[in-house]
mmCIF file of C-alpha atoms and ligand atoms in Angstrom:
data_model
loop_
_atom_site.group_PDB
_atom_site.id
_atom_site.type_symbol
_atom_site.label_atom_id
_atom_site.label_comp_id
_atom_site.label_asym_id
_atom_site.label_seq_id
_atom_site.Cartn_x
_atom_site.Cartn_y
_atom_site.Cartn_z
ATOM 1 C CA MET A 1 0.015 -0.009 -0.014
ATOM 2 C CA LYS A 2 1.365 3.431 -0.984
ATOM 3 C CA GLN A 3 1.889 5.866 1.887
ATOM 4 C CA ILE A 4 1.490 9.670 1.479
ATOM 5 C CA LEU A 5 2.217 12.203 4.020
ATOM 6 C CA ILE A 6 0.166 15.383 3.950
ATOM 7 C CA ILE A 7 1.818 18.251 5.880
ATOM 8 C CA ASN A 8 0.051 21.503 6.629
ATOM 9 C CA GLY A 9 1.874 24.481 8.137
ATOM 10 C CA PRO A 10 0.962 27.359 10.459
ATOM 11 C CA ASN A 11 -2.564 28.599 10.725
ATOM 12 C CA LEU A 12 -4.017 25.948 8.422
ATOM 13 C CA ASN A 13 -5.655 24.414 11.550
ATOM 14 C CA LEU A 14 -8.082 27.408 11.183
ATOM 15 C CA LEU A 15 -9.404 26.365 7.836
ATOM 16 C CA GLY A 16 -13.118 26.554 7.846
ATOM 17 C CA LYS A 17 -13.214 28.951 10.903
ATOM 18 C CA ARG A 18 -11.841 32.263 9.472
ATOM 19 C CA GLU A 19 -11.299 33.919 6.150
ATOM 20 C CA PRO A 20 -13.681 31.735 4.058
ATOM 21 C CA THR A 21 -13.430 34.060 0.976
ATOM 22 C CA ILE A 22 -9.752 33.108 0.656
ATOM 23 C CA TYR A 23 -9.577 29.611 2.009
ATOM 24 C CA GLY A 24 -13.124 28.195 1.923
ATOM 25 C CA ASN A 25 -15.446 27.053 4.582
ATOM 26 C CA ARG A 26 -14.381 23.481 5.110
ATOM 27 C CA SER A 27 -11.981 22.254 7.918
ATOM 28 C CA PHE A 28 -9.076 20.126 6.717
ATOM 29 C CA VAL A 29 -9.976 17.356 9.181
ATOM 30 C CA ASP A 30 -13.344 17.153 7.401
ATOM 31 C CA TYR A 31 -11.886 17.300 3.958
ATOM 32 C CA LEU A 32 -9.373 14.483 4.910
ATOM 33 C CA LYS A 33 -12.381 12.105 5.164
ATOM 34 C CA THR A 34 -13.238 12.887 1.454
ATOM 35 C CA ILE A 35 -9.702 12.180 0.353
ATOM 36 C CA GLU A 36 -9.509 9.011 2.267
ATOM 37 C CA GLU A 37 -12.619 7.904 0.394
ATOM 38 C CA LEU A 38 -11.192 8.965 -2.836
ATOM 39 C CA PHE A 39 -8.049 6.995 -2.324
ATOM 40 C CA PRO A 40 -8.862 3.823 -0.409
ATOM 41 C CA GLU A 41 -5.748 2.161 -1.741
ATOM 42 C CA VAL A 42 -3.526 4.814 -0.181
ATOM 43 C CA GLN A 43 -2.499 5.034 3.435
ATOM 44 C CA LEU A 44 -2.686 8.828 4.127
ATOM 45 C CA ARG A 45 -0.801 10.283 7.057
ATOM 46 C CA TYR A 46 -1.668 13.785 8.171
ATOM 47 C CA PHE A 47 0.283 16.170 10.193
ATOM 48 C CA GLN A 48 -0.279 19.913 10.950
ATOM 49 C CA SER A 49 1.889 22.129 13.058
ATOM 50 C CA ASN A 50 2.346 25.819 13.643
ATOM 51 C CA HIS A 51 6.038 25.239 14.426
ATOM 52 C CA GLU A 52 8.783 25.085 11.840
ATOM 53 C CA GLY A 53 11.032 22.596 13.684
ATOM 54 C CA GLU A 54 8.029 20.193 14.194
ATOM 55 C CA LEU A 55 7.415 20.269 10.397
ATOM 56 C CA ILE A 56 11.043 19.547 9.732
ATOM 57 C CA ASP A 57 11.072 16.652 12.324
ATOM 58 C CA LYS A 58 8.039 15.075 10.663
ATOM 59 C CA ILE A 59 9.751 15.296 7.214
ATOM 60 C CA HIS A 60 12.805 13.556 8.600
ATOM 61 C CA GLU A 61 10.746 10.956 10.569
ATOM 62 C CA LEU A 62 8.727 9.701 7.554
ATOM 63 C CA GLY A 63 10.447 11.155 4.443
ATOM 64 C CA PHE A 64 12.786 8.145 3.937
ATOM 65 C CA ASP A 65 10.071 5.515 4.126
ATOM 66 C CA ILE A 66 6.941 6.837 2.425
ATOM 67 C CA ASP A 67 6.080 7.250 -1.263
ATOM 68 C CA GLY A 68 5.306 10.914 -1.372
ATOM 69 C CA ILE A 69 4.765 14.175 0.565
ATOM 70 C CA VAL A 70 2.143 16.750 -0.118
ATOM 71 C CA ILE A 71 3.147 20.051 1.613
ATOM 72 C CA ASN A 72 1.450 23.171 2.232
ATOM 73 C CA ALA A 73 3.857 24.975 4.557
ATOM 74 C CA GLY A 74 1.688 28.019 4.819
ATOM 75 C CA ALA A 75 3.697 31.228 5.375
ATOM 76 C CA TYR A 76 6.850 29.202 5.954
ATOM 77 C CA THR A 77 6.768 28.634 2.239
ATOM 78 C CA HIS A 78 7.984 32.144 1.769
ATOM 79 C CA THR A 79 10.551 32.199 4.510
ATOM 80 C CA SER A 80 11.996 28.722 5.359
ATOM 81 C CA ILE A 81 15.256 27.583 3.848
ATOM 82 C CA ALA A 82 15.282 24.943 6.693
ATOM 83 C CA ILE A 83 12.011 23.265 5.378
ATOM 84 C CA ALA A 84 13.408 23.455 1.850
ATOM 85 C CA ASP A 85 16.711 21.752 3.098
ATOM 86 C CA ALA A 86 14.575 18.988 4.813
ATOM 87 C CA LEU A 87 12.716 18.206 1.590
ATOM 88 C CA SER A 88 16.023 18.032 -0.221
ATOM 89 C CA ALA A 89 17.451 15.626 2.307
ATOM 90 C CA VAL A 90 14.730 12.948 2.292
ATOM 91 C CA THR A 91 13.992 10.503 -0.527
ATOM 92 C CA ALA A 92 10.238 10.869 -0.809
ATOM 93 C CA PRO A 93 9.187 13.166 -3.706
ATOM 94 C CA ALA A 94 7.077 16.193 -2.660
ATOM 95 C CA VAL A 95 4.413 18.200 -4.161
ATOM 96 C CA GLU A 96 3.725 21.795 -3.005
ATOM 97 C CA VAL A 97 0.154 22.919 -2.660
ATOM 98 C CA HIS A 98 -1.465 26.244 -1.951
ATOM 99 C CA ILE A 99 -5.147 26.680 -1.439
ATOM 100 C CA SER A 100 -5.199 30.291 -2.632
ATOM 101 C CA ASN A 101 -3.536 31.646 -5.822
ATOM 102 C CA VAL A 102 -0.528 33.042 -4.201
ATOM 103 C CA HIS A 103 0.483 34.791 -7.478
ATOM 104 C CA ALA A 104 -2.735 36.940 -7.377
ATOM 105 C CA ARG A 105 -1.903 38.065 -3.824
ATOM 106 C CA GLU A 106 0.808 40.154 -2.128
ATOM 107 C CA SER A 107 4.184 40.081 -3.795
ATOM 108 C CA PHE A 108 5.811 38.483 -0.675
ATOM 109 C CA ARG A 109 3.677 35.385 -1.403
ATOM 110 C CA HIS A 110 4.993 35.058 -4.925
ATOM 111 C CA HIS A 111 8.354 33.450 -3.948
ATOM 112 C CA SER A 112 8.665 29.880 -2.587
ATOM 113 C CA TYR A 113 11.842 28.428 -1.053
ATOM 114 C CA LEU A 114 10.191 24.996 -1.463
ATOM 115 C CA SER A 115 9.161 24.917 -5.145
ATOM 116 C CA ALA A 116 12.641 24.031 -6.454
ATOM 117 C CA LYS A 117 12.743 21.073 -4.029
ATOM 118 C CA CYS A 118 9.318 19.740 -5.232
ATOM 119 C CA LYS A 119 8.222 17.810 -8.215
ATOM 120 C CA GLY A 120 5.594 20.442 -8.944
ATOM 121 C CA VAL A 121 3.392 23.069 -7.574
ATOM 122 C CA ILE A 122 -0.385 23.337 -7.454
ATOM 123 C CA VAL A 123 -1.816 26.776 -6.409
ATOM 124 C CA GLY A 124 -5.178 28.408 -6.375
ATOM 125 C CA LEU A 125 -7.395 25.339 -6.815
ATOM 126 C CA GLY A 126 -8.674 25.250 -3.328
ATOM 127 C CA LEU A 127 -8.627 21.941 -1.401
ATOM 128 C CA LYS A 128 -8.824 20.151 -4.769
ATOM 129 C CA GLY A 129 -5.102 20.821 -5.062
ATOM 130 C CA TYR A 130 -4.413 18.209 -2.328
ATOM 131 C CA GLU A 131 -6.307 15.492 -4.341
ATOM 132 C CA LEU A 132 -4.425 16.382 -7.472
ATOM 133 C CA ALA A 133 -1.139 16.184 -5.689
ATOM 134 C CA ILE A 134 -1.972 12.717 -4.178
ATOM 135 C CA GLN A 135 -3.106 11.553 -7.596
ATOM 136 C CA TYR A 136 0.272 12.468 -9.098
ATOM 137 C CA LEU A 137 2.280 10.899 -6.284
ATOM 138 C CA VAL A 138 0.364 7.604 -6.451
ATOM 139 C CA MET A 139 0.935 7.358 -10.120
ATOM 140 C CA ASN A 140 4.568 8.448 -9.948
ATOM 141 C CA ASP A 141 7.044 5.675 -9.416
ATOM 142 C CA LYS A 142 10.064 6.705 -7.243
HETATM 143 O O1 CA2 B 1 -2.893 29.461 -0.031
HETATM 144 C C1 CA2 B 1 -2.317 28.749 0.738
HETATM 145 O O2 CA2 B 1 -2.568 27.617 1.000
HETATM 146 C C2 CA2 B 1 -1.204 29.366 1.686
HETATM 147 O O3 CA2 B 1 -0.240 28.441 1.901
HETATM 148 C C3 CA2 B 1 -1.903 29.785 3.077
HETATM 149 C C4 CA2 B 1 -0.915 30.484 4.060
HETATM 150 C C5 CA2 B 1 -0.315 31.685 3.369
HETATM 151 O O4 CA2 B 1 0.594 32.283 4.225
HETATM 152 C C6 CA2 B 1 0.319 31.243 2.036
HETATM 153 O O5 CA2 B 1 0.860 32.515 1.473
HETATM 154 C C7 CA2 B 1 -0.665 30.633 1.086
HETATM 155 C C8 CA2 B 1 -1.825 30.960 5.279
HETATM 156 C C9 CA2 B 1 -2.533 29.876 5.876
HETATM 157 C C10 CA2 B 1 -3.593 30.615 6.750
HETATM 158 O O6 CA2 B 1 -4.726 29.750 6.885
HETATM 159 C C11 CA2 B 1 -5.793 30.245 7.401
HETATM 160 C C12 CA2 B 1 -6.963 29.598 7.264
HETATM 161 C C13 CA2 B 1 -8.120 30.098 7.804
HETATM 162 C C14 CA2 B 1 -8.136 31.229 8.393
HETATM 163 C C15 CA2 B 1 -7.062 31.962 8.541
HETATM 164 C C16 CA2 B 1 -5.818 31.535 8.025
#
């Protein structure tokens, strides 16, 4: 069974509670049930943290054993060389996802330290982006 790790970074625990016009009105935990149904053949692991080091620790912990990582590092996307280095260090391929279209927002959201370490990037397609990323990683052979 393929194993995919979904990592959400800071503030994404607030999905569905605040800023619905940007991020929608569904919590990620609720959405997770939908993706588990869509991919019954995949073992999905989910981790959310508001702390940079915890995100890095999880990438180290699972990133050598699993088949792929779907990462939305939230605002750390735009600041964290450390998370980029962690993605480089592990063997699992990663796909970067952003719920909003970061390129249609403030210029500080236009640059990602993570993109170059990922197979690809999906932005602006809402939660659907996570499904598309999983679909790619399930089809992709390491
Ligand atoms: O669009 C995305 O997925 C982002 O990664 C979300 C980050 C933002 O800093 C990135 O530039 C783009 C922010 C996540 C904040 O999530 C919230 C959810 C609900 C309410 C408030 C914040």
